[in-house]
mmCIF file of C-alpha atoms in Angstrom:
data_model
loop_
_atom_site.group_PDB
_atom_site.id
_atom_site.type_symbol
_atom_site.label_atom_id
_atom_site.label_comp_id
_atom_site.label_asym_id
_atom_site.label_seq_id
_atom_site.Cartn_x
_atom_site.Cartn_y
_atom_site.Cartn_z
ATOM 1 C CA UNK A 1 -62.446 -25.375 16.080
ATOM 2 C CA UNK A 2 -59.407 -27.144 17.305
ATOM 3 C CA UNK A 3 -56.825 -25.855 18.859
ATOM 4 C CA UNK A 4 -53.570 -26.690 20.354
ATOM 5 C CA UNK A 5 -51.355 -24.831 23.087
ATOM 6 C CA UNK A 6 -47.764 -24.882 23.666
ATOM 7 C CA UNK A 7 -47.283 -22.825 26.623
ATOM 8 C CA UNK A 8 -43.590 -23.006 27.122
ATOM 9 C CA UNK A 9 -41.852 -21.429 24.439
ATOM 10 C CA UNK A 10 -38.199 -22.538 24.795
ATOM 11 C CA UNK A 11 -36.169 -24.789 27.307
ATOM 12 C CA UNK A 12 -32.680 -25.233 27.853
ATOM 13 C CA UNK A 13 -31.155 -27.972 29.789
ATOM 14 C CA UNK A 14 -27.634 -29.754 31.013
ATOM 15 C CA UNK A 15 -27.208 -33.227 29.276
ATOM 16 C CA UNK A 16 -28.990 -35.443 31.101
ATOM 17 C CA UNK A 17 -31.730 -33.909 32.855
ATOM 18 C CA UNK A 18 -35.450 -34.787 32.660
ATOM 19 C CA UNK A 19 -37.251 -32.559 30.237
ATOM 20 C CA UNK A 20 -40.660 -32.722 30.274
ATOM 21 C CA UNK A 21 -42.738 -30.582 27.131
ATOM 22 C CA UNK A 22 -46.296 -29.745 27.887
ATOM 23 C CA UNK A 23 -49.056 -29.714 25.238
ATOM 24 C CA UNK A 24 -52.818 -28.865 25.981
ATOM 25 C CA UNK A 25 -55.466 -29.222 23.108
ATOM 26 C CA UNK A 26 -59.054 -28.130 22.065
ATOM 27 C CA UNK A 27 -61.346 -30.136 20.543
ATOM 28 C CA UNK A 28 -65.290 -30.535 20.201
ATOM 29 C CA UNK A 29 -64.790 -34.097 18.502
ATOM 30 C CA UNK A 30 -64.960 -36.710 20.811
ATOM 31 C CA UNK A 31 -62.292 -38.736 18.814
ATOM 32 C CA UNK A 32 -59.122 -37.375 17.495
ATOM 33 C CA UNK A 33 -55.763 -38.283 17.064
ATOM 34 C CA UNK A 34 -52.552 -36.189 18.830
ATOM 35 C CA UNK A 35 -49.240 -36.320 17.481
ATOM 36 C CA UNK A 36 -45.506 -35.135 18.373
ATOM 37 C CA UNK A 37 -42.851 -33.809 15.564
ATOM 38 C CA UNK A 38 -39.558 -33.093 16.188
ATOM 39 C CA UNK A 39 -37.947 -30.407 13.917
ATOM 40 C CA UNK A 40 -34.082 -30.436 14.113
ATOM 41 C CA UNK A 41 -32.055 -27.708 12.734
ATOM 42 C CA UNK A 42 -32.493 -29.091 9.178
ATOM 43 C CA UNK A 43 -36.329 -28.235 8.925
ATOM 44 C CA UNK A 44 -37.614 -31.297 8.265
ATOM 45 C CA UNK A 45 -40.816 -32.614 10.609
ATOM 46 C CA UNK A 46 -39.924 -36.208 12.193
ATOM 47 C CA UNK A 47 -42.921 -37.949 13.493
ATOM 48 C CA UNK A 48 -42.330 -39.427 17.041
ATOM 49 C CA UNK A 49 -46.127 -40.521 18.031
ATOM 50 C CA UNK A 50 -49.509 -40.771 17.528
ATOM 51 C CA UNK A 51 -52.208 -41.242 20.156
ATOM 52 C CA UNK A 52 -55.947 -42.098 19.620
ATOM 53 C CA UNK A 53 -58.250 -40.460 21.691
ATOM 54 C CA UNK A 54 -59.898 -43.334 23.041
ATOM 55 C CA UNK A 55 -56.392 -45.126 23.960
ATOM 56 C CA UNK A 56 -55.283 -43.173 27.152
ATOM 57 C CA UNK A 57 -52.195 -45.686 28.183
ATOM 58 C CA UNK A 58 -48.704 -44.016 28.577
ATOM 59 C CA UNK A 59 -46.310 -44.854 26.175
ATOM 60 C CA UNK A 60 -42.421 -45.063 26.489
ATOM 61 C CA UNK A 61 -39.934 -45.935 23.336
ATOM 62 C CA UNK A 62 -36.831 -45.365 25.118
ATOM 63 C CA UNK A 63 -35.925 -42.303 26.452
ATOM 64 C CA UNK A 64 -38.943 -40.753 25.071
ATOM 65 C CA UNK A 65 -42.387 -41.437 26.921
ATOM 66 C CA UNK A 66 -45.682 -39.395 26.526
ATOM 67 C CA UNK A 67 -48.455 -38.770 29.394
ATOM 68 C CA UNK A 68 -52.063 -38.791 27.737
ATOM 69 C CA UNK A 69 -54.523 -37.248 30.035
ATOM 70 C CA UNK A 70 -58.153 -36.630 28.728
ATOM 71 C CA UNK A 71 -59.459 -35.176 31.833
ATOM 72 C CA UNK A 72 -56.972 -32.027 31.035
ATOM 73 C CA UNK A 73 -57.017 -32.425 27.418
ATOM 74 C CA UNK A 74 -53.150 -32.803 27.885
ATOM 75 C CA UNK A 75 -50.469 -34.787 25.764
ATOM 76 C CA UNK A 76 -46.773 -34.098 28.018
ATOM 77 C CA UNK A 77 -43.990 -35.525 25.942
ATOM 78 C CA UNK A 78 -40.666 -36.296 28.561
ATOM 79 C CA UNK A 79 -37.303 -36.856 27.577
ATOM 80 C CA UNK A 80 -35.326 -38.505 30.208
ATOM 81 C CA UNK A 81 -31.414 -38.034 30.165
ATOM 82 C CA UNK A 82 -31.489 -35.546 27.575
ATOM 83 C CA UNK A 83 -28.455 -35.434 24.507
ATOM 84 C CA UNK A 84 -27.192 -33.006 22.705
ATOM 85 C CA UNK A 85 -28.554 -34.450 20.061
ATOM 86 C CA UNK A 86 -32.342 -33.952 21.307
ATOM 87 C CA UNK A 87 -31.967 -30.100 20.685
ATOM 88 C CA UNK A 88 -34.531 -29.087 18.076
ATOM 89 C CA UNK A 89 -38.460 -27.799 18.092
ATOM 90 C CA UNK A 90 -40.926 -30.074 19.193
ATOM 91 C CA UNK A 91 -44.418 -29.496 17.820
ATOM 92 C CA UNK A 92 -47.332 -31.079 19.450
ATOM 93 C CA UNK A 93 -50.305 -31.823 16.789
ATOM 94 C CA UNK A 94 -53.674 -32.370 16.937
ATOM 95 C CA UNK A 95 -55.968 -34.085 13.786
ATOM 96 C CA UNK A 96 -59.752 -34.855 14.024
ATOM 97 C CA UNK A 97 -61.266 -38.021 12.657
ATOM 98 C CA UNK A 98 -64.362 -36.882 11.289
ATOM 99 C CA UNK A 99 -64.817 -35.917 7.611
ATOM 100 C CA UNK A 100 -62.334 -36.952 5.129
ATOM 101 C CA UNK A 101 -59.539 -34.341 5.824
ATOM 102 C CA UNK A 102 -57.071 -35.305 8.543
ATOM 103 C CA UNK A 103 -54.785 -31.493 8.426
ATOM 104 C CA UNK A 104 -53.015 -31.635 11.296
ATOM 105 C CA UNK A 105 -53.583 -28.445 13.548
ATOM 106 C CA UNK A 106 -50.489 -27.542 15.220
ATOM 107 C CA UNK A 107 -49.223 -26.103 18.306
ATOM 108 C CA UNK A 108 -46.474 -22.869 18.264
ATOM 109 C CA UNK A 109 -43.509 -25.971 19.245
ATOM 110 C CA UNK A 110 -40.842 -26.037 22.035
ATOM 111 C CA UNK A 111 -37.540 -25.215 21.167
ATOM 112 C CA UNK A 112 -34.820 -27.361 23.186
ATOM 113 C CA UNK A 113 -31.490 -26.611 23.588
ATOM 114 C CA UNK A 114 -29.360 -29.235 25.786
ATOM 115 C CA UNK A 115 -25.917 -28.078 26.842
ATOM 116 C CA UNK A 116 -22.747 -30.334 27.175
ATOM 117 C CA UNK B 1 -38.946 -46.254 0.706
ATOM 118 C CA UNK B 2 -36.946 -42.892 0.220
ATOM 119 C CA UNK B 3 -39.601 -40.786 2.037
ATOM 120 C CA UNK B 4 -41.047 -37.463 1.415
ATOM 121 C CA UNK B 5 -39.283 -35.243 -0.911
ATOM 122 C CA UNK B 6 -39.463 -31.506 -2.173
ATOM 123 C CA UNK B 7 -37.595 -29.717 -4.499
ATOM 124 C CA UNK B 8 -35.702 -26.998 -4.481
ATOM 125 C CA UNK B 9 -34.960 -26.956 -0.933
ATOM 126 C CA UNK B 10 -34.284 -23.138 -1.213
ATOM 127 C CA UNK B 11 -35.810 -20.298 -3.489
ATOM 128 C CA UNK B 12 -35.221 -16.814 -3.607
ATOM 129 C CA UNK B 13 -37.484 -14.703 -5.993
ATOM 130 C CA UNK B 14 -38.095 -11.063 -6.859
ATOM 131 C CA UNK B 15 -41.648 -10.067 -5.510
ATOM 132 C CA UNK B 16 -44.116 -10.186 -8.364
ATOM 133 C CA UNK B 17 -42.469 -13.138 -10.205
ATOM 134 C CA UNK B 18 -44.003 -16.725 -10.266
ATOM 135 C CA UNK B 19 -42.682 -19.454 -8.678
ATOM 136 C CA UNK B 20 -43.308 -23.127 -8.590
ATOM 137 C CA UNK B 21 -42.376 -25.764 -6.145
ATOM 138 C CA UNK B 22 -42.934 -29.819 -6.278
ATOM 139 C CA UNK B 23 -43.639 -32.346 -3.967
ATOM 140 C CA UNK B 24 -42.745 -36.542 -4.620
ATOM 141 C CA UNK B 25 -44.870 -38.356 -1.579
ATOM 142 C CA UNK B 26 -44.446 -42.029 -0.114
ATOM 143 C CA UNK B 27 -45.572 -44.259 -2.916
ATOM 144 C CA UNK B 28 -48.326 -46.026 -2.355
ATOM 145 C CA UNK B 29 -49.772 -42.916 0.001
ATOM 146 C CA UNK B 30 -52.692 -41.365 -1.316
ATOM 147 C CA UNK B 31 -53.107 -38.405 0.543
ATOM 148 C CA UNK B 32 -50.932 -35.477 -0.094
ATOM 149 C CA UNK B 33 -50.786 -32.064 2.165
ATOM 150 C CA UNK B 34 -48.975 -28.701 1.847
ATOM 151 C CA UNK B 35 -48.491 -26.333 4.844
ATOM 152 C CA UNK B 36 -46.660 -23.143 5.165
ATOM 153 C CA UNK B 37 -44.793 -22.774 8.461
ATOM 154 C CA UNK B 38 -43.384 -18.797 9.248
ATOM 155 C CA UNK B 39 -40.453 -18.078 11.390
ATOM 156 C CA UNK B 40 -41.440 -19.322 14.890
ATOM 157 C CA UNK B 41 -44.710 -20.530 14.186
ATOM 158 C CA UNK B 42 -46.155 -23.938 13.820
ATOM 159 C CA UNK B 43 -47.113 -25.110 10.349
ATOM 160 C CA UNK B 44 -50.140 -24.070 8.792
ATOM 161 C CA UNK B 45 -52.702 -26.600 6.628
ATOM 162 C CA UNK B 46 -53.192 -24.943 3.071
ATOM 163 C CA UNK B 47 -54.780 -27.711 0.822
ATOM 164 C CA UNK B 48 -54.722 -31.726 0.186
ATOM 165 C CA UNK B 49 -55.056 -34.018 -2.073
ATOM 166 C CA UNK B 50 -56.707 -37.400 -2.006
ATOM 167 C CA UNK B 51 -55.383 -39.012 -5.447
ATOM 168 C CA UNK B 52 -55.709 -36.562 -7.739
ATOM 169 C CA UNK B 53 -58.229 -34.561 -6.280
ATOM 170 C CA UNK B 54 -58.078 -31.699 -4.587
ATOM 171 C CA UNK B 55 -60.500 -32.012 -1.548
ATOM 172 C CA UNK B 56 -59.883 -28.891 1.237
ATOM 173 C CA UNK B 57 -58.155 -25.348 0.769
ATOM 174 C CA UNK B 58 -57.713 -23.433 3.682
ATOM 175 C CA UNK B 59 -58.421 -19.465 3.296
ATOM 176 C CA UNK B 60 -54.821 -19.388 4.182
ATOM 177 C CA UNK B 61 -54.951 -19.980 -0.101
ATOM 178 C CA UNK B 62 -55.553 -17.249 -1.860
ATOM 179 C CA UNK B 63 -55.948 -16.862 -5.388
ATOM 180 C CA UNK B 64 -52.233 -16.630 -6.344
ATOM 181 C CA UNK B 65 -51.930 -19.836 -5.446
ATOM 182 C CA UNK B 66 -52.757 -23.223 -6.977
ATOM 183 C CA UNK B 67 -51.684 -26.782 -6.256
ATOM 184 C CA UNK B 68 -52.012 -29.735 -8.464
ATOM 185 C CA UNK B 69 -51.280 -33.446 -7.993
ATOM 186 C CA UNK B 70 -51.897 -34.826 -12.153
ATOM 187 C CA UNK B 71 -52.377 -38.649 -11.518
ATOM 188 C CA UNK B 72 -52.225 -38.997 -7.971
ATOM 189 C CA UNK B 73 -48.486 -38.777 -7.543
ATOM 190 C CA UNK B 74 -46.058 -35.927 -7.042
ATOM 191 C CA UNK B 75 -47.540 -32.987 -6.531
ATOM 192 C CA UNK B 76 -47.128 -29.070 -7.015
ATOM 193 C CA UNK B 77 -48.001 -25.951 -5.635
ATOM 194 C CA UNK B 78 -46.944 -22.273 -7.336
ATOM 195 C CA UNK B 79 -47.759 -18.743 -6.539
ATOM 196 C CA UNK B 80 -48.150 -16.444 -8.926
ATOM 197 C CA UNK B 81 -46.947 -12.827 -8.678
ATOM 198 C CA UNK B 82 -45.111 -13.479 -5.008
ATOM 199 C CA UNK B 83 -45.432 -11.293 -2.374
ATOM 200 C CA UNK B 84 -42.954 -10.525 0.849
ATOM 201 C CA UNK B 85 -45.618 -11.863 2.861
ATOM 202 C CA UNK B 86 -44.889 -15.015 1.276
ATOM 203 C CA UNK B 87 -41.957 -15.724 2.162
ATOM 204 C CA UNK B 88 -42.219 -18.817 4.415
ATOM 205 C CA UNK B 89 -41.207 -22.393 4.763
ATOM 206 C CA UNK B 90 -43.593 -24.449 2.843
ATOM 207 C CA UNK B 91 -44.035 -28.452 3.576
ATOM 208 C CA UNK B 92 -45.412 -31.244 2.046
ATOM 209 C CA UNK B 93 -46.837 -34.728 3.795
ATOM 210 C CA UNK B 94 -47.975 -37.561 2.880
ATOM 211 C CA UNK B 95 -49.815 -39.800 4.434
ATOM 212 C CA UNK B 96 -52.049 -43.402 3.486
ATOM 213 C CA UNK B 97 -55.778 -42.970 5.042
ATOM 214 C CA UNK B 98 -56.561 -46.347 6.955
ATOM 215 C CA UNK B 99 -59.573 -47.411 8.879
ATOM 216 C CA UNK B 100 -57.655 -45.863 11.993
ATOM 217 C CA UNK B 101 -54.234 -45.066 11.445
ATOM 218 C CA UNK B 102 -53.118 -42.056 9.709
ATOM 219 C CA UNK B 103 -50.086 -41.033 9.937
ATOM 220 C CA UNK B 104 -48.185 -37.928 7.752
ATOM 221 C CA UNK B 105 -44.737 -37.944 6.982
ATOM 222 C CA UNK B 106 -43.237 -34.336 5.784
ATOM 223 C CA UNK B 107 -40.917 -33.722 3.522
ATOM 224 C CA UNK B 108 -37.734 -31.864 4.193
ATOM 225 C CA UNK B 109 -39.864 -28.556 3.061
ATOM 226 C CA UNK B 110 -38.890 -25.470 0.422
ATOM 227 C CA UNK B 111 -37.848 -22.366 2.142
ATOM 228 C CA UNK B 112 -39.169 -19.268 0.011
ATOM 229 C CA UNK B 113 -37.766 -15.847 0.417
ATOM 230 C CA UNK B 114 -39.368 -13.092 -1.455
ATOM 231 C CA UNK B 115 -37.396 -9.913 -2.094
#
C-alpha cells in the first residue's frame, strides 16, 4: 500500500525566508510518480510538479525548487523568499504506474502562513 | 481551455435527503476522478472513470453513493439519503492517460454540509 507522510503540520514564516516542506512516501512499486498541490484559501488543488521515479534531478521554476531523494523516499518542496501570497496548504502526492488507475494517494498537507 | 469545473460550489442539505453534484473535465481528458477531502485531511480517491466507464471504487463508496460519466464527458456523483458524516469537500480531476505523463487537474470542488 502506498503511503505518504507529511510530518510538519503547519509553518509560519516572515516574507522572505526560506521555507522548506518535507514529504516522505511509501511505495512497493518500483516506479511511481510524486506530485505537489497547492490549495489556497479558495479550495481548489493547483498542480505545481510531477516527478517520475526514475528521474531523480532537482528541479527549480523560480522560487519554487523540489529535492528528489530515492535513497529516503523523500520529495522536499522549498520556497525561497516566501510572499504573502504563498500562504495556503501544500499537499504532497504520490500515484503508482502500474494497473490502469493512477488515484493519487495523498499526504495530510502543510499549511503556510507568511507574515508581512 | 477553461479547466476543471464543478457545480454548485456549496450545498447544504437536511440529513436523509438526496443530493447530486456534477463535474465538466478538460475536454479532450479521458480520465475523470472524484475525491472527498474532510476538514484537515488530504483528499481521499473514491472512484474514476476512463470514458464512460467506471473502472475503481474505493470502499470509501458505499452504497448511497453512485457516480456516472454518460458519454465520456461531464460527470456526476449523488448520495442518496445523506448523512452528517458526509459532510465533506468533494473534488473532481481530470486528467489524459499518456504513455508517461499523467497529470490531474482538480476542479474548484463542492463543499457539502449535512444538517
Amino acid at each position: 500500500a502506498q503511503k505518504v507522510t507529511q510530518a510538519q503540520t503547519e509553518i509560519s514564516v516572515v516574507e522572505k525566508e526560506d521555507v522548506t516542506l518535507d514529504c516522505v512516501y511509501e511505495t512497493r512499486d518500483t516506479t511511481y510518480y510524486l506530485f505537489w498541490y497547492k490549495q489556497p484559501p479558495s479550495g481548489e488543488l493547483v498542480f505545481l510538479i510531477r516527478r517520475n521515479s526514475f528521474d531523480e534531478q532537482n528541479e527549480i521554476s523560480g522560487r519554487y525548487s523540489w529535492n528528489f531523494q530515492k535513497s529516503t523516499s523523500s520529495f522536499n518542496f522549498t520556497i525561497t523568499a516566501s510572499q504573502v501570497v504563498d500562504s495556503a496548504v501544500y499537499f504532497c502526492a504520490l500515484s503508482e504506474l502500474t494497473g490502469a488507475n493512477s488515484k493519487l494517494t495523498f499526504g495530510k498537507g502543510i499549511t503556510l502562513s507568511v507574515r508581512p | 481551455d477553461t479547466g476543471v469545473s464543478q457545480n454548485p460550489r456549496h450545498k447544504i442539505t437536511k440529513r436523509g435527503q438526496n443530493v447530486t453534484f456534477r463535474c465538466d473535465p478538460i475536454s479532450e481528458h479521458n480520465r475523470l476522478y472524484w475525491y472527498r477531502q474532510t476538514l484537515g485531511q488530504g483528499p481521499e480517491f473514491l472512484t474514476y472513470f476512463q470514458n464512460e466507464a467506471q473502472l475503481e471504487k474505493s470502499r470509501l463508496l458505499s452504497d448511497r453513493f453512485s457516480a456516472e460519466r454518460p458519454k465520456g464527458s461531464f460527470s456526476t456523483l449523488e448520495i442518496q439519503r445523506t448523512e452528517q458524516g458526509d459532510s465533506a469537500m468533494y473534488l473532481c480531476a481530470s486528467s489524459y492517460s499518456g504513455v508517461w505523463e499523467e497529470t490531474q487537474y482538480f476542479g474548484p470542488g463542492t463543499r457539502l454540509l449535512v444538517l
